[in-house]
PDB file of C-alpha atoms in Angstrom:
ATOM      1  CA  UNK A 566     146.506 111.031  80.710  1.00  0.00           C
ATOM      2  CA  UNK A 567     147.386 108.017  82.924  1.00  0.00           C
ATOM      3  CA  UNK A 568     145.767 109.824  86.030  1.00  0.00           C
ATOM      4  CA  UNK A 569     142.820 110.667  84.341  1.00  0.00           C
ATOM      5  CA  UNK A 570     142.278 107.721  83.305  1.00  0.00           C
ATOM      6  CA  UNK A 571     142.387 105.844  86.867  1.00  0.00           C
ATOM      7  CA  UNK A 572     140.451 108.949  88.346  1.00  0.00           C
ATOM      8  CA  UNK A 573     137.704 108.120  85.714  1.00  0.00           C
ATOM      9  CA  UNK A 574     137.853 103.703  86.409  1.00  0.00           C
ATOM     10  CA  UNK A 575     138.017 104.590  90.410  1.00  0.00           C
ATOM     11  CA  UNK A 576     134.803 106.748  89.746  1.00  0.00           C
ATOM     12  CA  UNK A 577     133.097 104.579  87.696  1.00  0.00           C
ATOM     13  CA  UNK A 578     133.986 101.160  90.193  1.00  0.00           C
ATOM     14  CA  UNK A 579     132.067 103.711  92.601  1.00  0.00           C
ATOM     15  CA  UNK A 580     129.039 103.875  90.994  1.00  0.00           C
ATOM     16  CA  UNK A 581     129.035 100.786  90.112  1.00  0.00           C
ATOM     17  CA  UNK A 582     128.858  99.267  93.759  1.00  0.00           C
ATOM     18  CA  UNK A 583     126.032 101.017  94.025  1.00  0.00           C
ATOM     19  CA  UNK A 584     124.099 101.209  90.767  1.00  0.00           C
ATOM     20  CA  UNK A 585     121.962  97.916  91.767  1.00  0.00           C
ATOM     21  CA  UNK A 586     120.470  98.248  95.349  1.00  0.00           C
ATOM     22  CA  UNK A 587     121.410  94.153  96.439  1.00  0.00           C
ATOM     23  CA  UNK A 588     118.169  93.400  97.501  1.00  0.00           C
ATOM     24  CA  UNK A 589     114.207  93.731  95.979  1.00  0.00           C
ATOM     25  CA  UNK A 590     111.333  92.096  96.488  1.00  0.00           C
ATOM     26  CA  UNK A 591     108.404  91.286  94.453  1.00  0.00           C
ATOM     27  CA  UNK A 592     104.858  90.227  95.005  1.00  0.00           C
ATOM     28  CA  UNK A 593     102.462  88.273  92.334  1.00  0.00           C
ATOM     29  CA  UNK A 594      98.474  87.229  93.937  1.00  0.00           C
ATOM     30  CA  UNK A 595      98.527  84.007  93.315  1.00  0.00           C
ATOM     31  CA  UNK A 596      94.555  84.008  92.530  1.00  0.00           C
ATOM     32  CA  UNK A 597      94.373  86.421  89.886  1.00  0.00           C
ATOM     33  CA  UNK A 598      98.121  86.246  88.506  1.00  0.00           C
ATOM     34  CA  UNK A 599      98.101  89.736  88.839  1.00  0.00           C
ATOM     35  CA  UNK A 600     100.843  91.984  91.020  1.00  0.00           C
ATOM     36  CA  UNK A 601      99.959  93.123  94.269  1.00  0.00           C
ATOM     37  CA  UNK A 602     100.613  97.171  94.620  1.00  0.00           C
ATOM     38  CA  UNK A 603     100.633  99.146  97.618  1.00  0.00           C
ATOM     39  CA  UNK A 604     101.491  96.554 100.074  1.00  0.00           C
ATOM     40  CA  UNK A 605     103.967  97.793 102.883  1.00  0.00           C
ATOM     41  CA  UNK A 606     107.413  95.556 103.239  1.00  0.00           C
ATOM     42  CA  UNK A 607     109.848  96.462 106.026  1.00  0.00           C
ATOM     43  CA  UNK A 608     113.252  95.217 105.979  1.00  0.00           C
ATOM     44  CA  UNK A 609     115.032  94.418 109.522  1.00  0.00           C
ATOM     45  CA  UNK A 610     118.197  93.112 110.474  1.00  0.00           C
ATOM     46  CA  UNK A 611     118.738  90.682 113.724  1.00  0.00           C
ATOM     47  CA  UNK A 612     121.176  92.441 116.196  1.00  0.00           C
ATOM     48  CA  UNK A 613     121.414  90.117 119.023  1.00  0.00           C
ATOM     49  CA  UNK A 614     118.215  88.927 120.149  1.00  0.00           C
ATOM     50  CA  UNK A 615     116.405  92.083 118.679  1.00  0.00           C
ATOM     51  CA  UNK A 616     115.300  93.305 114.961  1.00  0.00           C
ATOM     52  CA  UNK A 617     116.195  96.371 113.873  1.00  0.00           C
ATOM     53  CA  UNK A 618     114.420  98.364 111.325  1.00  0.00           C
ATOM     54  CA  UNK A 619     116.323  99.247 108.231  1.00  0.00           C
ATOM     55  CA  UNK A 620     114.251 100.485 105.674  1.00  0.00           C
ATOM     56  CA  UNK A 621     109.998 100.043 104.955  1.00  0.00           C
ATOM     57  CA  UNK A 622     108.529 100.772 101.284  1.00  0.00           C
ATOM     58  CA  UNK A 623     105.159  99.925  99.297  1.00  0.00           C
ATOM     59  CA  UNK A 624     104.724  97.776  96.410  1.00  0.00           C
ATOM     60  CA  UNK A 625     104.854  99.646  93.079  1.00  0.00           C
ATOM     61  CA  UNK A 626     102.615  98.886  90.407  1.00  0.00           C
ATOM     62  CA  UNK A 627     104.212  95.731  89.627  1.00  0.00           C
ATOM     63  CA  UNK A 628     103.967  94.655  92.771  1.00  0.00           C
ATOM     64  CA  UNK A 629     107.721  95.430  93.391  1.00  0.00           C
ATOM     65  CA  UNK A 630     110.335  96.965  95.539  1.00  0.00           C
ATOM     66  CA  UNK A 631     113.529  97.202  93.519  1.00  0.00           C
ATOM     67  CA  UNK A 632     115.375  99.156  96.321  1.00  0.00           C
ATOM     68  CA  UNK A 633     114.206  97.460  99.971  1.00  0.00           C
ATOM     69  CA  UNK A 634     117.751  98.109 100.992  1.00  0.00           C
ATOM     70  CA  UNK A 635     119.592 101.291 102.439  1.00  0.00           C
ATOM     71  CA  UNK A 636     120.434 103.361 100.082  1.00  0.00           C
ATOM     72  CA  UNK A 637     124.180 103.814  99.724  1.00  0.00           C
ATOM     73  CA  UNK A 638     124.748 101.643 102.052  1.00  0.00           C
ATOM     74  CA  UNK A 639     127.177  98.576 101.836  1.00  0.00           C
ATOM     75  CA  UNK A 640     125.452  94.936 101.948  1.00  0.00           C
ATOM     76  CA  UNK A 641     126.282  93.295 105.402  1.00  0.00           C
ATOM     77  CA  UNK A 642     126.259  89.919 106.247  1.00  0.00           C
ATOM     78  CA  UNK A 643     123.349  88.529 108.620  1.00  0.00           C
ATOM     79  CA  UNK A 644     120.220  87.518 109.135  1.00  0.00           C
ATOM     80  CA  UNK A 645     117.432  89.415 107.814  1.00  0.00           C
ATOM     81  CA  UNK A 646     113.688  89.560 107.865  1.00  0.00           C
ATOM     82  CA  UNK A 647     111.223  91.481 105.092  1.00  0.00           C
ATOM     83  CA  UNK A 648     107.741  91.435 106.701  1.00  0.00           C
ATOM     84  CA  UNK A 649     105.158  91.662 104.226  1.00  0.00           C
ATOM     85  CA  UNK A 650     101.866  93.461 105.519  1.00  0.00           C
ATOM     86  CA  UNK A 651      99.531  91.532 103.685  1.00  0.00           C
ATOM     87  CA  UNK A 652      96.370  91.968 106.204  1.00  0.00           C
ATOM     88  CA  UNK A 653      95.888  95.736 104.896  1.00  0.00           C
ATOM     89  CA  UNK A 654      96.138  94.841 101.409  1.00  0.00           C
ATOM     90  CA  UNK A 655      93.534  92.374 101.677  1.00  0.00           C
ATOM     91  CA  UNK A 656      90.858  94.368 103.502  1.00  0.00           C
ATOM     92  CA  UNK A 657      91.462  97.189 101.229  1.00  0.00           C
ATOM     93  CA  UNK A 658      90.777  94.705  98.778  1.00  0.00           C
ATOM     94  CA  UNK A 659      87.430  93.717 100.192  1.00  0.00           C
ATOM     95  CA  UNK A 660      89.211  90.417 100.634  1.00  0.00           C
ATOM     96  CA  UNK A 661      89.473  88.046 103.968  1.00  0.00           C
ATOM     97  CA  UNK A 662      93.176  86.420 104.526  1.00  0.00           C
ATOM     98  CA  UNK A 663      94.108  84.280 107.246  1.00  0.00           C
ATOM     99  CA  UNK A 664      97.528  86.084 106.709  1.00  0.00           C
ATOM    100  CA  UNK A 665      98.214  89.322 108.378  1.00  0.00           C
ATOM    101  CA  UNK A 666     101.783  89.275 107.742  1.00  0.00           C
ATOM    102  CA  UNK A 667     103.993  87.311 105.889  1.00  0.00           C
ATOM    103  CA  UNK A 668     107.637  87.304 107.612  1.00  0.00           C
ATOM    104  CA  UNK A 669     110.637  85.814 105.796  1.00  0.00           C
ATOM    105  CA  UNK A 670     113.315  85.398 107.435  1.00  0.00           C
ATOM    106  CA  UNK A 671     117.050  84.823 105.171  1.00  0.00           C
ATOM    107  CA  UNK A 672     121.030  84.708 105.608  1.00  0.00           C
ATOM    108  CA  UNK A 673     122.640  87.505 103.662  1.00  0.00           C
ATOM    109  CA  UNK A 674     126.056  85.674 103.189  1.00  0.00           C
ATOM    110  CA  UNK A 675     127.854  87.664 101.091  1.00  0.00           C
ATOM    111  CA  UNK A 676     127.652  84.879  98.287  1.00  0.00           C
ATOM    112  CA  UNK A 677     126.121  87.137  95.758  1.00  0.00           C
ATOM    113  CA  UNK A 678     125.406  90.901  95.252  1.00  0.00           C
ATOM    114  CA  UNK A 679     121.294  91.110  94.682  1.00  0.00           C
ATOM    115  CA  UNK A 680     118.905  89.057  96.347  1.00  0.00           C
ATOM    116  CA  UNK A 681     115.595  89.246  95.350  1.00  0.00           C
ATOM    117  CA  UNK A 682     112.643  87.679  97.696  1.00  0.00           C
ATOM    118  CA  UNK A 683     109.098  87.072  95.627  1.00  0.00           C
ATOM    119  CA  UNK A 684     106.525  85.991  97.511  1.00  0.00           C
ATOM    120  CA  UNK A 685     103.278  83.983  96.205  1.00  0.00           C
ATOM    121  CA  UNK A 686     100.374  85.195  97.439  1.00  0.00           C
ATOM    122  CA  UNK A 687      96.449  84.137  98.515  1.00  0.00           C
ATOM    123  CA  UNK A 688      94.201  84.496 100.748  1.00  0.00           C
ATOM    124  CA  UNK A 689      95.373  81.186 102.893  1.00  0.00           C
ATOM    125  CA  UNK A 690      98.249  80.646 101.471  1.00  0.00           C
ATOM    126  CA  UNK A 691     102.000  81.746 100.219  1.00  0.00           C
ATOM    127  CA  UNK A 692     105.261  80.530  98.741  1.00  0.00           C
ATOM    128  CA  UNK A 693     108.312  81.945  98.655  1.00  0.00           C
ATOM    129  CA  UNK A 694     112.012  81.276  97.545  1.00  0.00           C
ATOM    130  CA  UNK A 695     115.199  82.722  96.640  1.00  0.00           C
ATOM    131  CA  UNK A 696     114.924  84.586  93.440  1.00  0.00           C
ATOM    132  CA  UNK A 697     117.477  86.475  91.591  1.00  0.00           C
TER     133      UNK A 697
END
């Protein structure tokens, strides 16, 4: 009974490392208050003096991305960069920007499991900040 029981915690302390993907992003237009779907994100990570692509995904409905990073993959330390590809949104939108991209670039420091990134968005402008 003992072993089964450990078998079952060391399975469940398993799934649990990976039940919430550590980091998601999320993007509200700042004009309408509305969420901003079908923009393309990519994730990179800073190897040296390159970036290397990780992982790219679209905006859901919400204007989200609750899994940016690599799937079963363990959160590293580093600097990181989640471009935002704004420019396409916008003229699908009809809209002009003076944005084509939006890069943020963040420390990954190990301090806490998720990080979320929302960004702010209008045509001339953006915010962003740490969220959680």
């Amino acid at each position: 009974m003992k072993k089964i029981l450990l078998a079952t915690l060391a399975s469940t302390a398993a799934t649990l490392s990976f039940a919430q993907n550590p980091l998601s992003v999320h993007i509200l237009n700042q004009e309408t208050g509305l969420p901003s779907a079908n923009i393309a994100v990519i994730l990179e990570a800073q190897q040296g003096e390159k970036w290397v692509k990780l992982n790219e995904a679209k905006t859901d409905q919400n204007g989200r991305i609750k899994e940016l990073y690599p799937k079963d993959t363990n959160l590293q330390k580093g600097i990181y960069k989640v471009t935002f590809k704004t420019g396409d949104w916008f003229k699908a939108n009809n809209q002009r920007t003076f944005f084509p991209e939006v890069p943020v670039v963040f420390m990954i420091d190990g301090a806490l499991e998720h990080y979320h990134i929302p960004l702010l968005l209008s045509s001339y402008g953006y915010s962003t900040y740490r969220g959680n």
